[in-house]
Tab-separated table of C-alpha atoms in Angstrom:
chain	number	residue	atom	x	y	z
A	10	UNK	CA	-148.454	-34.342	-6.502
A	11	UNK	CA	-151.449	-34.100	-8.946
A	12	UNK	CA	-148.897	-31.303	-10.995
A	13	UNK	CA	-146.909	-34.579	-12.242
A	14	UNK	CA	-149.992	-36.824	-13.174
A	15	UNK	CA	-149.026	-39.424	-16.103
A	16	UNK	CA	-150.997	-42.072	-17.807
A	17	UNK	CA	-149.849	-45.448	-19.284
A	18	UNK	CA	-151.917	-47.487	-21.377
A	19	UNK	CA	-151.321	-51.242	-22.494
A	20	UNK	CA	-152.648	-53.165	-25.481
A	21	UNK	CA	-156.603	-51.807	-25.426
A	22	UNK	CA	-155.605	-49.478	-22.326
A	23	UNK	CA	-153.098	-48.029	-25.028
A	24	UNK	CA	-155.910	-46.908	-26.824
A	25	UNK	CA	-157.760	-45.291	-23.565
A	26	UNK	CA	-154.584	-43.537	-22.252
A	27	UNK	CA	-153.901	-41.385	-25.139
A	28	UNK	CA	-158.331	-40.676	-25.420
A	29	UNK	CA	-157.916	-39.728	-22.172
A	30	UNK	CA	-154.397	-37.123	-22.434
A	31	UNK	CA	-156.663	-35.796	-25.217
A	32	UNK	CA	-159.490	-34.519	-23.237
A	33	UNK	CA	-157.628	-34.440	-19.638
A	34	UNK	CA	-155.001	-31.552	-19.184
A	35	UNK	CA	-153.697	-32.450	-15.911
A	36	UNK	CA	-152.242	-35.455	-17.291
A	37	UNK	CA	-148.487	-34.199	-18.347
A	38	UNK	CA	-147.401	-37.211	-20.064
A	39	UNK	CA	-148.693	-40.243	-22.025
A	40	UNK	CA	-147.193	-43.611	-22.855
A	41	UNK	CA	-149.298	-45.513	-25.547
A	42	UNK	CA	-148.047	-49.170	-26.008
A	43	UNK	CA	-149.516	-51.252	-28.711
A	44	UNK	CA	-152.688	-49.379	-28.646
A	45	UNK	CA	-155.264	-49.242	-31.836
A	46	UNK	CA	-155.831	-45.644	-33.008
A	47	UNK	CA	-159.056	-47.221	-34.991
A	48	UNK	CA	-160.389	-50.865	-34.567
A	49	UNK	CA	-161.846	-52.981	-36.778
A	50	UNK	CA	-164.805	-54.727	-37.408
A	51	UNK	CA	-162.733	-56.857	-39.133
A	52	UNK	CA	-161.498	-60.208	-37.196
A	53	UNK	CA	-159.703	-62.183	-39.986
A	54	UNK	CA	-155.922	-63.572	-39.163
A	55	UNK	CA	-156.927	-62.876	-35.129
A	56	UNK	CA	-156.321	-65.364	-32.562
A	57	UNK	CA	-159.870	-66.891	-31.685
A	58	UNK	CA	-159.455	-66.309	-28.157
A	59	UNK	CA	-159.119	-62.419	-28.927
A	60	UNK	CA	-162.188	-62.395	-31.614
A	61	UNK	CA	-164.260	-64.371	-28.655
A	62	UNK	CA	-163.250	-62.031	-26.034
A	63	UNK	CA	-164.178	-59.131	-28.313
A	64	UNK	CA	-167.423	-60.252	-28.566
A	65	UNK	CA	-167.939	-60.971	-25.021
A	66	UNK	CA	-166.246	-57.492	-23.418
A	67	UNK	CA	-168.853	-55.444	-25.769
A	68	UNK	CA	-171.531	-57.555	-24.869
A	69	UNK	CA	-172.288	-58.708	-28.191
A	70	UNK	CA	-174.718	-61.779	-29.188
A	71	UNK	CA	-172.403	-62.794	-32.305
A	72	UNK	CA	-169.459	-61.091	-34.290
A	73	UNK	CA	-171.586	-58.519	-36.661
A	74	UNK	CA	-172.636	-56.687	-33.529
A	75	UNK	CA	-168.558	-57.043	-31.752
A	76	UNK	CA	-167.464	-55.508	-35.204
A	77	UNK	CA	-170.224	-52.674	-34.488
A	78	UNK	CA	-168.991	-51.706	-31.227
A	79	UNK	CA	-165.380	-51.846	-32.126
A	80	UNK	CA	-164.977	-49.349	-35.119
A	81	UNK	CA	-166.572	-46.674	-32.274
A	82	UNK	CA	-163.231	-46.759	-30.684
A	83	UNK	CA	-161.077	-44.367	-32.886
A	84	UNK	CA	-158.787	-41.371	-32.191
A	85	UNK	CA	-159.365	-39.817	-35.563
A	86	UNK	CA	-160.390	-36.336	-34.646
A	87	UNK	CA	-159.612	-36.869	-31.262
A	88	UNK	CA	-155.472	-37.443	-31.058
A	89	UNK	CA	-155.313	-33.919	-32.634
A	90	UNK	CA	-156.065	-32.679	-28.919
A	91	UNK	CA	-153.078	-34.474	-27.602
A	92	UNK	CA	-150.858	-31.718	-26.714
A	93	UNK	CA	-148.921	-33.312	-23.570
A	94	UNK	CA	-145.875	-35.578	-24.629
A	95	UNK	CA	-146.484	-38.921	-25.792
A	96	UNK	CA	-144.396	-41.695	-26.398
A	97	UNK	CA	-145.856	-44.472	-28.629
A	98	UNK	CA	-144.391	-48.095	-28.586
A	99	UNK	CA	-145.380	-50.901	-31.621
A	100	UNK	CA	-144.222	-54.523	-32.586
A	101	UNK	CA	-143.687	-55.063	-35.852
A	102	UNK	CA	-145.663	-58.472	-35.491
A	103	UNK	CA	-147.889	-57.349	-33.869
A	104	UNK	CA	-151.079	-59.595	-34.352
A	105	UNK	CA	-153.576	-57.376	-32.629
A	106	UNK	CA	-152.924	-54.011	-33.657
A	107	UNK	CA	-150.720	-53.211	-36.654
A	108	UNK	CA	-147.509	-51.098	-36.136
A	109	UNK	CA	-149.295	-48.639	-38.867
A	110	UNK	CA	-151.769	-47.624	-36.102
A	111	UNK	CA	-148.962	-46.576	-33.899
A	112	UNK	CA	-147.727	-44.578	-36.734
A	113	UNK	CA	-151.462	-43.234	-37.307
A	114	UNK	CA	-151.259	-42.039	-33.370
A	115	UNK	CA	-147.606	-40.445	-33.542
A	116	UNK	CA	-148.905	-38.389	-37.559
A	117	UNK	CA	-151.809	-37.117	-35.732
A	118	UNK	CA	-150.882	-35.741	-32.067
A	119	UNK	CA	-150.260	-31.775	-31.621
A	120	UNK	CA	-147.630	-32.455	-28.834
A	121	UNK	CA	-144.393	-34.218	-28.580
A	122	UNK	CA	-144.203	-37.490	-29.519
A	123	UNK	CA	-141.567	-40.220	-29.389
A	124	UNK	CA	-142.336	-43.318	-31.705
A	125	UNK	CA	-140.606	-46.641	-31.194
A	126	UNK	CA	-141.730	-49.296	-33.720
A	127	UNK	CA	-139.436	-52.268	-32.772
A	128	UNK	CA	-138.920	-55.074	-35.200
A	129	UNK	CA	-139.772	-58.611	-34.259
A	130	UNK	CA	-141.991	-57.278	-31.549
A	131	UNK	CA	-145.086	-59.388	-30.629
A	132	UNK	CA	-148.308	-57.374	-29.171
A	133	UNK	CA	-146.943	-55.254	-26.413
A	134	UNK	CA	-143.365	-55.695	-27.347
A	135	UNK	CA	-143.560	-58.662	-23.938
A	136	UNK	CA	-141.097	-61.014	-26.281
A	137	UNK	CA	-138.688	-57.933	-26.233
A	138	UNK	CA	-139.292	-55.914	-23.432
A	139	UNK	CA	-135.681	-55.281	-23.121
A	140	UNK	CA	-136.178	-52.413	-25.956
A	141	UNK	CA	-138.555	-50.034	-24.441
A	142	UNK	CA	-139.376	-50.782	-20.898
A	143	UNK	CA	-136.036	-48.763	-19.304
A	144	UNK	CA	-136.502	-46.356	-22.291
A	145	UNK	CA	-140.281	-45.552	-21.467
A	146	UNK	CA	-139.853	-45.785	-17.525
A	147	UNK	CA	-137.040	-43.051	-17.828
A	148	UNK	CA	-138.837	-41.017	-20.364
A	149	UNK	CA	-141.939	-40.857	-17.719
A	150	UNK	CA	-140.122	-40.208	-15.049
A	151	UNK	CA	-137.972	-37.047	-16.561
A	152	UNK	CA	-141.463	-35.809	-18.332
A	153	UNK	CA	-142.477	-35.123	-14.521
């Protein structure tokens, strides 16, 4: 039933699932977990394994040019357009993407928007999964 289409994005796919509720208006509801409203081109304090694949996934020769690519991926101007409901999930250690750029996601979207910033959580919340996955499933489910 394409009237109940949702979208669920995951670590970088929880940047690409609220991009895309922004410009796609069939999509009725979003769920945004641990997501980067704007990335850096700055890899200090990240776990080597994550700089190295950020170089490699933007096809980069060394870091300068990974840090190039990733500050184009950025909601600012963009999350405005958000009008379906959202819910936004964030670990508050969270190595990859601060909780602050859930917060930036939740400040900035025109629709309805449920923000869960849980404490002690790791990148995508997967040391305490107990705390949102029922809550997000459910949410989905009764948005459509």
């Amino acid at each position: 039933d394409a009237s109940r289409t949702g979208i669920w994005g995951v670590s970088l796919g929880g940047y690409y699932a609220p991009r895309a509720a922004a410009y796609e208006k069939r999509i009725k509801a979003c769920v945004a977990l641990s997501g980067p409203f704007q990335r850096s081109a700055d890899f200090t304090g990240r776990p080597q394994m994550n700089v190295e694949a950020s170089r490699v996934r933007s096809k980069s020769a060394n870091l300068e040019e990974a840090g190039k690519v990733a500050v184009r991926f950025s909601l600012a101007g963009i999350a405005k357009n958000i009008t379906c409901p959202i819910y936004i999930v964030a670990g508050t250690k969270d190595r990859l993407t601060p909780h602050a750029q859930a917060e930036k996601l939740a400040g900035a979207v025109s629709g309805p928007c449920v923000l869960s910033v849980i404490e002690g959580g790791n990148h995508v919340v997967n040391n305490l999964g107990y705390r949102y996955r029922d809550q997000t499933a459910d949410w989905m489910a009764a948005q459509l």
